[in-house]
């Protein structure tokens, strides 16, 4: 039940695109198409942005997209906006339990 | 409006016990798996465990097995987390969350309740 690996931080300018990676193992990310991504602003609860690798909940802008290759999942945010500055966490089903990543802080320059 | 509200957090001494509650509203509580997630200060979230719609199946992260128990009362739209033998490393904000159909995605979260384990 080890945490998924994410870069500590990424940054980009308004209008640019950034990609956040999430590396797991053959027991979680590599085995199941049940990867989700969460956005968290300071002092707030996490908010679901992507589920089942590529699906967006209602209300999430299509600037947010997800993908997966092997044991690495990715979240891409295009057309960066100031309000996208937050912590982002990936999450994967791992068979009767779920594991989160350590988190990536996105800074919009 | 769909809403989850946790309560019961506080300061507890190592070895102590605490019971967290989560009250749901705005949706059919009995139709959803429910999950507890915790987040230690400055850390990422950690899945604690979950419970099936009718309470017949429960799963836990290894670090809390034998110490924490998840239960629910569908008549009261309530989810519970009974925590015993608490340790300093259990200090965290505890969130209840509603599972999406499928696995490992949580579409609705409460505001969280802080549990601090310290002497």
Short mmCIF file of C-alpha atoms in Angstrom, two decimals:
data_model
loop_
_atom_site.label_atom_id
_atom_site.label_comp_id
_atom_site.label_asym_id
_atom_site.label_seq_id
_atom_site.Cartn_x
_atom_site.Cartn_y
_atom_site.Cartn_z
CA UNK A 1 0.00 0.00 0.00
CA UNK A 2 2.74 2.49 -1.00
CA UNK A 3 1.86 5.96 -2.17
CA UNK A 4 1.92 6.80 -5.87
CA UNK A 5 4.83 8.99 -7.01
CA UNK A 6 4.21 12.54 -8.22
CA UNK A 7 6.60 15.45 -8.84
CA UNK A 8 6.65 17.84 -5.87
CA UNK A 9 5.93 20.87 -8.01
CA UNK A 10 5.21 22.11 -11.52
CA UNK A 11 4.67 25.59 -12.86
CA UNK A 12 3.44 27.36 -15.96
CA UNK A 13 2.35 30.75 -17.22
CA UNK A 14 -1.27 31.69 -17.90
CA UNK A 15 -2.44 30.18 -21.17
CA UNK A 16 0.23 27.48 -21.20
CA UNK A 17 -0.21 23.76 -20.65
CA UNK A 18 1.27 21.63 -17.88
CA UNK A 19 1.31 17.89 -17.31
CA UNK A 20 1.52 16.19 -13.93
CA UNK A 21 2.70 12.59 -13.84
CA UNK A 22 1.71 9.87 -11.39
CA UNK A 23 3.75 6.68 -11.26
CA UNK A 24 2.47 3.53 -9.65
CA UNK A 25 3.03 -0.19 -10.06
CA UNK A 26 1.58 -3.17 -11.87
CA UNK A 27 -0.68 -3.68 -8.83
CA UNK A 28 -2.44 -0.34 -9.05
CA UNK A 29 -2.09 2.16 -11.94
CA UNK A 30 -0.78 -0.50 -14.30
CA UNK A 31 -3.53 -3.00 -13.49
CA UNK A 32 -6.74 -0.95 -13.23
CA UNK A 33 -8.29 1.80 -15.32
CA UNK A 34 -9.48 3.43 -12.10
CA UNK A 35 -7.19 6.43 -11.77
CA UNK A 36 -8.66 9.66 -10.47
CA UNK A 37 -7.29 13.16 -9.93
CA UNK A 38 -8.16 15.71 -7.26
CA UNK A 39 -7.59 19.44 -6.95
CA UNK A 40 -7.17 20.90 -3.47
CA UNK A 41 -6.98 24.56 -2.53
CA UNK A 42 -5.57 25.51 0.91
CA UNK A 43 -7.95 24.70 3.75
CA UNK A 44 -10.46 23.02 1.43
CA UNK A 45 -11.48 19.45 0.78
CA UNK A 46 -10.18 17.75 -2.36
CA UNK A 47 -12.31 18.11 -5.49
CA UNK A 48 -12.65 15.36 -8.09
CA UNK A 49 -11.37 16.50 -11.49
CA UNK A 50 -10.86 13.23 -13.42
CA UNK A 51 -12.03 9.67 -12.82
CA UNK A 52 -11.56 6.34 -14.60
CA UNK A 53 -8.37 7.77 -16.18
CA UNK A 54 -10.05 10.09 -18.69
CA UNK A 55 -13.58 11.01 -17.57
CA UNK A 56 -14.55 14.47 -16.32
CA UNK A 57 -17.32 15.01 -13.78
CA UNK A 58 -20.02 17.49 -14.71
CA UNK A 59 -18.80 21.03 -14.19
CA UNK A 60 -15.08 20.36 -14.63
CA UNK A 61 -13.69 22.37 -17.57
CA UNK A 62 -12.46 20.44 -20.60
CA UNK A 63 -9.09 22.14 -20.07
CA UNK A 64 -8.47 19.23 -17.69
CA UNK A 65 -7.69 15.87 -19.28
CA UNK A 66 -6.27 12.57 -18.13
CA UNK A 67 -4.37 9.71 -19.71
CA UNK A 68 -2.43 6.60 -18.80
CA UNK A 69 0.42 4.57 -20.24
CA UNK A 70 1.59 1.46 -18.43
CA UNK A 71 2.17 2.28 -14.78
CA UNK A 72 2.12 6.07 -15.25
CA UNK A 73 -0.96 8.25 -15.35
CA UNK A 74 -0.96 11.92 -16.31
CA UNK A 75 -3.11 14.98 -15.77
CA UNK A 76 -2.83 17.73 -18.36
CA UNK A 77 -4.17 21.22 -17.76
CA UNK A 78 -4.31 23.41 -20.84
CA UNK A 79 -4.97 27.13 -21.03
CA UNK A 80 -3.68 27.67 -17.49
CA UNK A 81 -5.62 30.12 -15.36
CA UNK A 82 -4.73 31.71 -12.04
CA UNK A 83 -7.44 29.73 -10.27
CA UNK A 84 -5.77 26.45 -11.30
CA UNK A 85 -3.02 27.14 -8.76
CA UNK A 86 -3.51 24.37 -6.19
CA UNK A 87 -2.29 20.99 -5.04
CA UNK A 88 -3.15 18.03 -7.26
CA UNK A 89 -3.34 14.42 -6.15
CA UNK A 90 -3.67 11.25 -8.18
CA UNK A 91 -5.40 8.17 -6.82
CA UNK A 92 -5.66 4.58 -8.01
CA UNK A 93 -7.76 1.60 -7.10
CA UNK A 94 -5.46 -1.25 -6.05
CA UNK A 95 -7.80 -4.13 -5.33
CA UNK A 96 -9.96 -3.70 -2.20
CA UNK A 97 -8.09 -0.55 -1.30
CA UNK A 98 -7.13 2.76 -2.85
CA UNK A 99 -3.82 4.57 -2.86
CA UNK A 100 -3.14 8.29 -3.30
CA UNK A 101 -0.11 10.11 -4.61
CA UNK A 102 2.00 12.45 -2.51
CA UNK A 103 0.75 15.51 -4.35
CA UNK A 104 2.01 18.11 -6.81
CA UNK A 105 1.86 21.84 -6.20
CA UNK A 106 0.95 23.76 -9.35
CA UNK A 107 2.15 27.34 -9.45
CA UNK A 108 0.74 29.68 -12.09
CA UNK A 109 3.48 32.21 -12.74
CA UNK B 1 -28.00 19.95 -2.45
CA UNK B 2 -25.68 17.02 -1.85
CA UNK B 3 -23.84 17.45 1.46
CA UNK B 4 -21.62 15.54 3.87
CA UNK B 5 -20.83 16.86 7.33
CA UNK B 6 -18.27 15.33 9.71
CA UNK B 7 -18.10 15.81 13.47
CA UNK B 8 -16.42 14.28 16.51
CA UNK B 9 -12.82 15.34 16.03
CA UNK B 10 -10.68 16.76 18.80
CA UNK B 11 -7.62 16.30 20.97
CA UNK B 12 -7.05 12.83 22.38
CA UNK B 13 -4.15 11.24 24.24
CA UNK B 14 -2.13 8.39 22.74
CA UNK B 15 -3.92 5.12 23.37
CA UNK B 16 -7.27 6.86 23.53
CA UNK B 17 -10.42 6.44 21.49
CA UNK B 18 -12.63 8.69 19.40
CA UNK B 19 -15.74 8.23 17.28
CA UNK B 20 -16.25 10.31 14.18
CA UNK B 21 -19.63 10.80 12.54
CA UNK B 22 -20.62 11.89 9.06
CA UNK B 23 -24.19 12.90 8.24
CA UNK B 24 -25.31 12.82 4.62
CA UNK B 25 -28.08 14.78 2.93
CA UNK B 26 -29.37 15.49 -0.56
CA UNK B 27 -28.92 11.98 -1.95
CA UNK B 28 -29.90 8.37 -1.31
CA UNK B 29 -27.26 7.47 1.28
CA UNK B 30 -28.09 3.76 1.26
CA UNK B 31 -27.26 3.50 -2.46
CA UNK B 32 -23.58 4.40 -2.16
CA UNK B 33 -20.34 2.94 -0.89
CA UNK B 34 -18.81 5.42 1.56
CA UNK B 35 -15.18 6.05 2.37
CA UNK B 36 -13.04 7.67 5.05
CA UNK B 37 -9.93 9.52 3.89
CA UNK B 38 -7.46 11.28 6.16
CA UNK B 39 -4.84 13.90 5.50
CA UNK B 40 -1.98 14.58 7.90
CA UNK B 41 -0.74 18.17 8.10
CA UNK B 42 1.23 19.04 4.97
CA UNK B 43 0.78 15.56 3.50
CA UNK B 44 -1.28 13.96 0.77
CA UNK B 45 -4.57 12.21 1.44
CA UNK B 46 -4.55 8.63 2.71
CA UNK B 47 -7.40 6.21 2.11
CA UNK B 48 -8.48 4.82 5.51
CA UNK B 49 -11.24 2.43 4.52
CA UNK B 50 -14.67 2.02 3.04
CA UNK B 51 -18.00 0.32 3.56
CA UNK B 52 -20.52 -1.21 1.18
CA UNK B 53 -24.01 0.22 0.73
CA UNK B 54 -25.60 -2.22 3.18
CA UNK B 55 -22.62 -2.45 5.52
CA UNK B 56 -21.91 -6.08 4.61
CA UNK B 57 -18.35 -5.42 3.41
CA UNK B 58 -15.64 -3.21 4.86
CA UNK B 59 -12.00 -2.71 3.89
CA UNK B 60 -9.18 -0.92 5.69
CA UNK B 61 -5.66 0.32 5.09
CA UNK B 62 -3.14 -1.94 6.84
CA UNK B 63 -2.05 0.74 9.33
CA UNK B 64 -5.51 0.93 10.98
CA UNK B 65 -6.64 -2.70 10.78
CA UNK B 66 -7.70 -3.93 14.20
CA UNK B 67 -7.86 -0.39 15.61
CA UNK B 68 -10.47 1.40 13.44
CA UNK B 69 -13.98 0.25 12.61
CA UNK B 70 -16.24 1.74 9.95
CA UNK B 71 -20.00 1.41 10.31
CA UNK B 72 -23.13 3.03 8.97
CA UNK B 73 -26.77 3.58 9.88
CA UNK B 74 -28.74 4.00 6.68
CA UNK B 75 -31.89 4.95 8.60
CA UNK B 76 -30.00 7.95 9.99
CA UNK B 77 -28.04 8.70 6.80
CA UNK B 78 -24.91 8.42 8.91
CA UNK B 79 -21.42 7.02 8.57
CA UNK B 80 -19.12 6.38 11.52
CA UNK B 81 -15.43 5.80 12.22
CA UNK B 82 -14.63 4.29 15.60
CA UNK B 83 -10.95 4.79 16.35
CA UNK B 84 -9.16 3.06 19.22
CA UNK B 85 -5.53 2.78 20.39
CA UNK B 86 -4.84 6.11 18.72
CA UNK B 87 -1.25 7.02 17.87
CA UNK B 88 0.51 10.28 17.05
CA UNK B 89 0.64 9.22 13.40
CA UNK B 90 -3.16 9.15 13.30
CA UNK B 91 -3.19 12.95 13.65
CA UNK B 92 -4.96 14.25 10.55
CA UNK B 93 -8.04 15.85 9.10
CA UNK B 94 -10.54 13.07 8.53
CA UNK B 95 -12.92 13.35 5.57
CA UNK B 96 -15.91 11.23 4.68
CA UNK B 97 -16.50 10.85 0.97
CA UNK B 98 -19.12 9.37 -1.33
CA UNK B 99 -17.85 6.80 -3.80
CA UNK B 100 -18.64 7.10 -7.49
CA UNK B 101 -19.99 3.89 -9.02
CA UNK B 102 -16.90 1.93 -9.94
CA UNK B 103 -13.76 1.94 -7.92
CA UNK B 104 -11.57 4.46 -6.18
CA UNK B 105 -13.16 7.80 -7.10
CA UNK B 106 -14.81 10.13 -4.65
CA UNK B 107 -17.19 12.72 -6.03
CA UNK B 108 -18.51 14.28 -2.82
CA UNK B 109 -16.43 15.19 0.24
CA UNK B 110 -17.25 16.62 3.63
CA UNK B 111 -15.42 19.58 5.10
CA UNK B 112 -13.32 17.34 7.34
CA UNK B 113 -12.79 17.10 11.09
CA UNK B 114 -9.40 17.40 12.77
CA UNK B 115 -8.13 14.65 15.04
CA UNK B 116 -5.04 15.45 17.09
CA UNK B 117 -3.33 12.69 19.05
CA UNK B 118 -0.98 14.18 21.61
CA UNK B 119 -0.17 14.05 25.30
#
